[in-house]
PDB file of C-alpha atoms and ligand atoms in Angstrom:
ATOM      1  CA  UNK A   1      -0.234   0.057   0.045  1.00 72.00           C
ATOM      2  CA  UNK A   2       1.514   3.401  -0.500  1.00 78.00           C
ATOM      3  CA  UNK A   3       1.129   5.633   1.701  1.00 96.00           C
ATOM      4  CA  UNK A   4       0.949  10.056   1.736  1.00 98.00           C
ATOM      5  CA  UNK A   5       0.640  12.176   4.459  1.00 98.00           C
ATOM      6  CA  UNK A   6       0.093  15.892   4.498  1.00 98.00           C
ATOM      7  CA  UNK A   7       2.312  18.347   6.144  1.00 98.00           C
ATOM      8  CA  UNK A   8       0.370  21.353   6.493  1.00 98.00           C
ATOM      9  CA  UNK A   9       1.924  24.878   8.308  1.00 97.00           C
ATOM     10  CA  UNK A  10       2.882  28.768   7.873  1.00 96.00           C
ATOM     11  CA  UNK A  11       6.465  28.758   7.024  1.00 98.00           C
ATOM     12  CA  UNK A  12       6.713  32.251   7.414  1.00 97.00           C
ATOM     13  CA  UNK A  13      10.188  30.743   6.912  1.00 98.00           C
ATOM     14  CA  UNK A  14      10.700  27.266   6.710  1.00 98.00           C
ATOM     15  CA  UNK A  15      13.329  26.323   9.729  1.00 98.00           C
ATOM     16  CA  UNK A  16      16.038  23.620  10.387  1.00 98.00           C
ATOM     17  CA  UNK A  17      12.853  22.513  12.810  1.00 97.00           C
ATOM     18  CA  UNK A  18      10.382  22.176   9.843  1.00 98.00           C
ATOM     19  CA  UNK A  19      13.428  20.817   7.934  1.00 97.00           C
ATOM     20  CA  UNK A  20      13.889  17.999   9.857  1.00 97.00           C
ATOM     21  CA  UNK A  21      10.328  16.755  10.065  1.00 97.00           C
ATOM     22  CA  UNK A  22      10.208  17.292   6.042  1.00 98.00           C
ATOM     23  CA  UNK A  23      13.282  14.506   5.642  1.00 97.00           C
ATOM     24  CA  UNK A  24      12.083  11.876   8.187  1.00 97.00           C
ATOM     25  CA  UNK A  25       8.474  11.905   6.730  1.00 98.00           C
ATOM     26  CA  UNK A  26      10.160  11.686   3.331  1.00 98.00           C
ATOM     27  CA  UNK A  27      11.477   8.793   4.989  1.00 97.00           C
ATOM     28  CA  UNK A  28       8.705   7.013   6.119  1.00 97.00           C
ATOM     29  CA  UNK A  29       5.977   7.928   4.035  1.00 97.00           C
ATOM     30  CA  UNK A  30       6.146   6.905  -0.281  1.00 98.00           C
ATOM     31  CA  UNK A  31       5.009  10.621  -0.784  1.00 98.00           C
ATOM     32  CA  UNK A  32       4.725  14.060   1.765  1.00 98.00           C
ATOM     33  CA  UNK A  33       2.869  17.235   0.467  1.00 98.00           C
ATOM     34  CA  UNK A  34       4.889  19.797   2.052  1.00 98.00           C
ATOM     35  CA  UNK A  35       1.518  22.636   2.203  1.00 98.00           C
ATOM     36  CA  UNK A  36       1.408  26.085   2.994  1.00 98.00           C
ATOM     37  CA  UNK A  37      -1.163  27.798   4.174  1.00 97.00           C
ATOM     38  CA  UNK A  38      -2.149  30.789   1.871  1.00 95.00           C
ATOM     39  CA  UNK A  39      -4.726  32.649   5.183  1.00 86.00           C
ATOM     40  CA  UNK A  40      -5.591  36.018   4.236  1.00 73.00           C
ATOM     41  CA  UNK A  41      -6.566  36.211   8.422  1.00 75.00           C
ATOM     42  CA  UNK A  42      -2.897  36.107   9.617  1.00 75.00           C
ATOM     43  CA  UNK A  43      -0.219  39.107   8.636  1.00 90.00           C
ATOM     44  CA  UNK A  44       2.933  36.799   7.060  1.00 95.00           C
ATOM     45  CA  UNK A  45       5.926  38.139   6.958  1.00 97.00           C
ATOM     46  CA  UNK A  46       6.377  36.003   3.534  1.00 97.00           C
ATOM     47  CA  UNK A  47       3.546  35.610   0.665  1.00 96.00           C
ATOM     48  CA  UNK A  48       2.531  32.672   0.214  1.00 97.00           C
ATOM     49  CA  UNK A  49       5.363  32.719  -3.174  1.00 97.00           C
ATOM     50  CA  UNK A  50       7.979  33.272  -1.322  1.00 98.00           C
ATOM     51  CA  UNK A  51       7.529  30.555   1.024  1.00 98.00           C
ATOM     52  CA  UNK A  52       6.791  27.560  -1.649  1.00 98.00           C
ATOM     53  CA  UNK A  53       9.596  29.284  -3.444  1.00 98.00           C
ATOM     54  CA  UNK A  54      12.282  28.870  -0.193  1.00 98.00           C
ATOM     55  CA  UNK A  55      10.620  25.564   0.158  1.00 98.00           C
ATOM     56  CA  UNK A  56      11.211  24.221  -2.827  1.00 98.00           C
ATOM     57  CA  UNK A  57      14.957  25.265  -2.793  1.00 98.00           C
ATOM     58  CA  UNK A  58      15.705  23.067   0.295  1.00 98.00           C
ATOM     59  CA  UNK A  59      13.723  20.207  -0.364  1.00 98.00           C
ATOM     60  CA  UNK A  60      15.379  19.719  -4.055  1.00 97.00           C
ATOM     61  CA  UNK A  61      16.923  16.565  -2.874  1.00 97.00           C
ATOM     62  CA  UNK A  62      14.103  14.955  -1.472  1.00 98.00           C
ATOM     63  CA  UNK A  63      12.190  13.083  -5.112  1.00 97.00           C
ATOM     64  CA  UNK A  64       8.809  12.281  -2.895  1.00 98.00           C
ATOM     65  CA  UNK A  65       7.958  16.052  -1.343  1.00 98.00           C
ATOM     66  CA  UNK A  66       5.355  18.059  -3.017  1.00 98.00           C
ATOM     67  CA  UNK A  67       5.356  21.589  -1.958  1.00 98.00           C
ATOM     68  CA  UNK A  68       2.171  22.478  -2.955  1.00 98.00           C
ATOM     69  CA  UNK A  69      -0.648  24.705  -1.089  1.00 98.00           C
ATOM     70  CA  UNK A  70      -4.192  25.342  -0.286  1.00 98.00           C
ATOM     71  CA  UNK A  71      -6.443  27.794   1.222  1.00 96.00           C
ATOM     72  CA  UNK A  72      -9.716  27.030   3.577  1.00 95.00           C
ATOM     73  CA  UNK A  73     -10.282  24.084   5.683  1.00 96.00           C
ATOM     74  CA  UNK A  74      -7.709  21.285   5.514  1.00 97.00           C
ATOM     75  CA  UNK A  75     -10.113  18.170   5.314  1.00 98.00           C
ATOM     76  CA  UNK A  76     -11.267  19.463   1.990  1.00 98.00           C
ATOM     77  CA  UNK A  77      -8.071  20.319   0.269  1.00 98.00           C
ATOM     78  CA  UNK A  78      -6.975  16.226   2.211  1.00 98.00           C
ATOM     79  CA  UNK A  79      -9.807  15.240   0.067  1.00 97.00           C
ATOM     80  CA  UNK A  80      -8.626  17.017  -3.165  1.00 97.00           C
ATOM     81  CA  UNK A  81      -5.431  15.335  -3.115  1.00 97.00           C
ATOM     82  CA  UNK A  82      -7.292  11.636  -1.548  1.00 97.00           C
ATOM     83  CA  UNK A  83      -5.296  11.969   1.347  1.00 98.00           C
ATOM     84  CA  UNK A  84      -6.060  10.539   4.891  1.00 97.00           C
ATOM     85  CA  UNK A  85      -2.878  11.372   6.947  1.00 98.00           C
ATOM     86  CA  UNK A  86      -0.836  14.742   8.439  1.00 98.00           C
ATOM     87  CA  UNK A  87       1.055  15.432   9.751  1.00 98.00           C
ATOM     88  CA  UNK A  88       1.866  17.922  12.612  1.00 97.00           C
ATOM     89  CA  UNK A  89       5.199  18.779  14.720  1.00 95.00           C
ATOM     90  CA  UNK A  90       5.086  19.279  18.521  1.00 94.00           C
ATOM     91  CA  UNK A  91       8.004  20.473  20.033  1.00 90.00           C
ATOM     92  CA  UNK A  92       6.671  21.321  23.913  1.00 82.00           C
ATOM     93  CA  UNK A  93       4.069  20.837  25.483  1.00 79.00           C
ATOM     94  CA  UNK A  94       2.640  24.816  24.609  1.00 79.00           C
ATOM     95  CA  UNK A  95       2.275  22.811  20.861  1.00 87.00           C
ATOM     96  CA  UNK A  96       0.330  19.840  22.482  1.00 90.00           C
ATOM     97  CA  UNK A  97      -3.082  21.348  23.682  1.00 92.00           C
ATOM     98  CA  UNK A  98      -3.817  23.369  20.403  1.00 93.00           C
ATOM     99  CA  UNK A  99      -2.665  20.232  18.007  1.00 95.00           C
ATOM    100  CA  UNK A 100      -4.627  17.893  19.945  1.00 95.00           C
ATOM    101  CA  UNK A 101      -7.380  20.110  19.717  1.00 96.00           C
ATOM    102  CA  UNK A 102      -6.838  20.486  16.031  1.00 97.00           C
ATOM    103  CA  UNK A 103      -6.390  17.014  15.100  1.00 98.00           C
ATOM    104  CA  UNK A 104     -10.286  15.815  17.126  1.00 98.00           C
ATOM    105  CA  UNK A 105     -11.520  18.357  15.498  1.00 98.00           C
ATOM    106  CA  UNK A 106     -10.444  17.253  11.778  1.00 98.00           C
ATOM    107  CA  UNK A 107     -10.956  14.000  12.804  1.00 98.00           C
ATOM    108  CA  UNK A 108     -14.650  15.279  13.981  1.00 98.00           C
ATOM    109  CA  UNK A 109     -15.362  16.909  11.017  1.00 97.00           C
ATOM    110  CA  UNK A 110     -14.228  14.977   8.463  1.00 97.00           C
ATOM    111  CA  UNK A 111     -16.159  11.928   9.894  1.00 97.00           C
ATOM    112  CA  UNK A 112     -13.606  10.317  11.203  1.00 97.00           C
ATOM    113  CA  UNK A 113     -11.890  10.145   8.195  1.00 96.00           C
ATOM    114  CA  UNK A 114      -8.443  11.848   8.373  1.00 97.00           C
ATOM    115  CA  UNK A 115      -6.172  11.537  10.844  1.00 97.00           C
ATOM    116  CA  UNK A 116      -3.395  13.052  11.790  1.00 98.00           C
ATOM    117  CA  UNK A 117       0.278  12.137  13.235  1.00 97.00           C
ATOM    118  CA  UNK A 118       2.394  13.778  15.008  1.00 96.00           C
ATOM    119  CA  UNK A 119       6.328  13.799  14.518  1.00 96.00           C
ATOM    120  CA  UNK A 120       8.235  14.794  18.107  1.00 93.00           C
ATOM    121  CA  UNK A 121      10.870  17.450  17.471  1.00 90.00           C
ATOM    122  CA  UNK A 122      14.518  16.606  17.524  1.00 91.00           C
ATOM    123  CA  UNK A 123      15.786  17.987  20.777  1.00 91.00           C
ATOM    124  CA  UNK A 124      17.827  20.557  19.566  1.00 92.00           C
ATOM    125  CA  UNK A 125      15.180  22.433  17.467  1.00 93.00           C
ATOM    126  CA  UNK A 126      12.711  22.091  19.964  1.00 91.00           C
ATOM    127  CA  UNK A 127      12.867  25.679  20.875  1.00 91.00           C
ATOM    128  CA  UNK A 128      13.347  26.602  17.138  1.00 95.00           C
ATOM    129  CA  UNK A 129       9.531  28.119  15.848  1.00 96.00           C
ATOM    130  CA  UNK A 130       9.336  30.473  12.289  1.00 97.00           C
ATOM    131  CA  UNK A 131       8.269  33.604  15.105  1.00 96.00           C
ATOM    132  CA  UNK A 132      11.605  33.313  16.654  1.00 95.00           C
ATOM    133  CA  UNK A 133      13.618  33.294  13.480  1.00 98.00           C
ATOM    134  CA  UNK A 134      11.829  36.209  12.068  1.00 98.00           C
ATOM    135  CA  UNK A 135      12.225  37.913  15.638  1.00 97.00           C
ATOM    136  CA  UNK A 136      16.121  37.742  15.835  1.00 98.00           C
ATOM    137  CA  UNK A 137      16.531  38.608  11.961  1.00 98.00           C
ATOM    138  CA  UNK A 138      14.838  42.058  12.121  1.00 97.00           C
ATOM    139  CA  UNK A 139      17.895  43.171  14.632  1.00 97.00           C
ATOM    140  CA  UNK A 140      20.244  41.630  11.688  1.00 97.00           C
ATOM    141  CA  UNK A 141      21.300  38.886  14.539  1.00 97.00           C
ATOM    142  CA  UNK A 142      22.533  36.255  13.312  1.00 98.00           C
ATOM    143  CA  UNK A 143      20.642  32.929  12.604  1.00 98.00           C
ATOM    144  CA  UNK A 144      22.489  30.559  10.746  1.00 97.00           C
ATOM    145  CA  UNK A 145      22.050  28.227  13.498  1.00 96.00           C
ATOM    146  CA  UNK A 146      17.938  28.230  12.744  1.00 97.00           C
ATOM    147  CA  UNK A 147      17.648  28.427   9.313  1.00 98.00           C
ATOM    148  CA  UNK A 148      19.254  27.210   5.880  1.00 98.00           C
ATOM    149  CA  UNK A 149      21.483  29.812   3.926  1.00 97.00           C
ATOM    150  CA  UNK A 150      18.924  30.837   1.245  1.00 97.00           C
ATOM    151  CA  UNK A 151      16.416  31.655   3.793  1.00 98.00           C
ATOM    152  CA  UNK A 152      18.831  33.514   6.393  1.00 98.00           C
ATOM    153  CA  UNK A 153      19.311  35.883   2.688  1.00 98.00           C
ATOM    154  CA  UNK A 154      15.838  36.428   2.410  1.00 98.00           C
ATOM    155  CA  UNK A 155      15.313  37.448   5.594  1.00 98.00           C
ATOM    156  CA  UNK A 156      17.712  39.481   5.764  1.00 97.00           C
ATOM    157  CA  UNK A 157      16.881  41.654   2.503  1.00 97.00           C
ATOM    158  CA  UNK A 158      12.559  41.213   3.774  1.00 97.00           C
ATOM    159  CA  UNK A 159      13.977  43.666   6.764  1.00 97.00           C
ATOM    160  CA  UNK A 160      16.337  45.594   4.638  1.00 96.00           C
ATOM    161  CA  UNK A 161      20.086  44.863   5.295  1.00 90.00           C
TER     162      UNK A 161
HETATM  163  P1  LIG B   1       1.807  26.870  11.680  1.00 95.98           P
HETATM  164  O1  LIG B   1       1.082  28.184  11.680  1.00 95.98           O
HETATM  165  O2  LIG B   1       0.148  26.052  11.523  1.00 95.98           O
HETATM  166  O3  LIG B   1       1.506  26.262  13.032  1.00 95.98           O
HETATM  167  P2  LIG B   1       3.961  26.621  11.547  1.00 95.98           P
HETATM  168  O4  LIG B   1       4.841  26.729   9.795  1.00 95.98           O
HETATM  169  O5  LIG B   1       4.282  27.019  12.664  1.00 95.98           O
HETATM  170  O6  LIG B   1       2.516  26.445  10.882  1.00 95.98           O
HETATM  171  O7  LIG B   1       4.314  25.053  11.956  1.00 95.98           O
HETATM  172  C1  LIG B   1       3.808  23.746  10.720  1.00 95.98           C
HETATM  173  C2  LIG B   1       4.440  22.315  12.460  1.00 95.98           C
HETATM  174  O8  LIG B   1       5.352  22.776  12.216  1.00 95.98           O
HETATM  175  C3  LIG B   1       4.046  22.483  12.917  1.00 95.98           C
HETATM  176  O9  LIG B   1       3.319  20.846  13.052  1.00 95.98           O
HETATM  177  C4  LIG B   1       4.489  22.687  14.054  1.00 95.98           C
HETATM  178  O10 LIG B   1       4.596  22.248  15.520  1.00 95.98           O
HETATM  179  C5  LIG B   1       5.878  22.309  13.314  1.00 95.98           C
HETATM  180  N1  LIG B   1       7.554  22.908  13.802  1.00 95.98           N
HETATM  181  C6  LIG B   1       7.964  24.564  14.193  1.00 95.98           C
HETATM  182  N2  LIG B   1       8.591  24.667  14.088  1.00 95.98           N
HETATM  183  C7  LIG B   1       9.337  23.110  14.753  1.00 95.98           C
HETATM  184  C8  LIG B   1      10.204  22.941  14.714  1.00 95.98           C
HETATM  185  N3  LIG B   1      11.238  23.409  15.835  1.00 95.98           N
HETATM  186  N4  LIG B   1      10.432  21.260  15.076  1.00 95.98           N
HETATM  187  C9  LIG B   1       8.997  20.740  15.028  1.00 95.98           C
HETATM  188  N5  LIG B   1       8.331  20.882  13.901  1.00 95.98           N
HETATM  189  C10 LIG B   1       7.924  22.291  14.003  1.00 95.98           C
END
């Protein structure tokens, strides 16, 4: 049986924490959709196109990873792709409550057809979030241990450095 999974998120921007999850998913699933949520309500630093471009750059060596975008409900997107499994990364307890809530909601509103699986973060990335990275880069701090080089370049460009 071939297994496909969707890894949805904001990826604003992609960090080494996300990449670690993507790499591990690509080893365990036949096909991984890394799907950027196009959500007008949040005001992201990077446009969806910019986030997709950075994600494509950093995942180009994985042939079973597809970078995509979606709007609206995850369950509708998953149905359209005929995928029944969603992947999320778990860092700390703070992620847990929200993630559990989302997983249960998606399970219920999909009529029990959409499962969520979690990968626990590598310890060395457990503190890492896109928000922190944006904050550090905005003050021209060193983000080289948190994001790939091309992403760091785009961050500094965004903040006019
Ligand atoms: P969202 O706005 O959907 O939470 P994010 O881009 O912040 O989007 O995160 C997408 C997914 O990646 C979430 O499941 C999040 O928990 C996970 N994630 C984010 N940072 C890390 C990290 N450092 N290690 C592991 N998982 C992470």
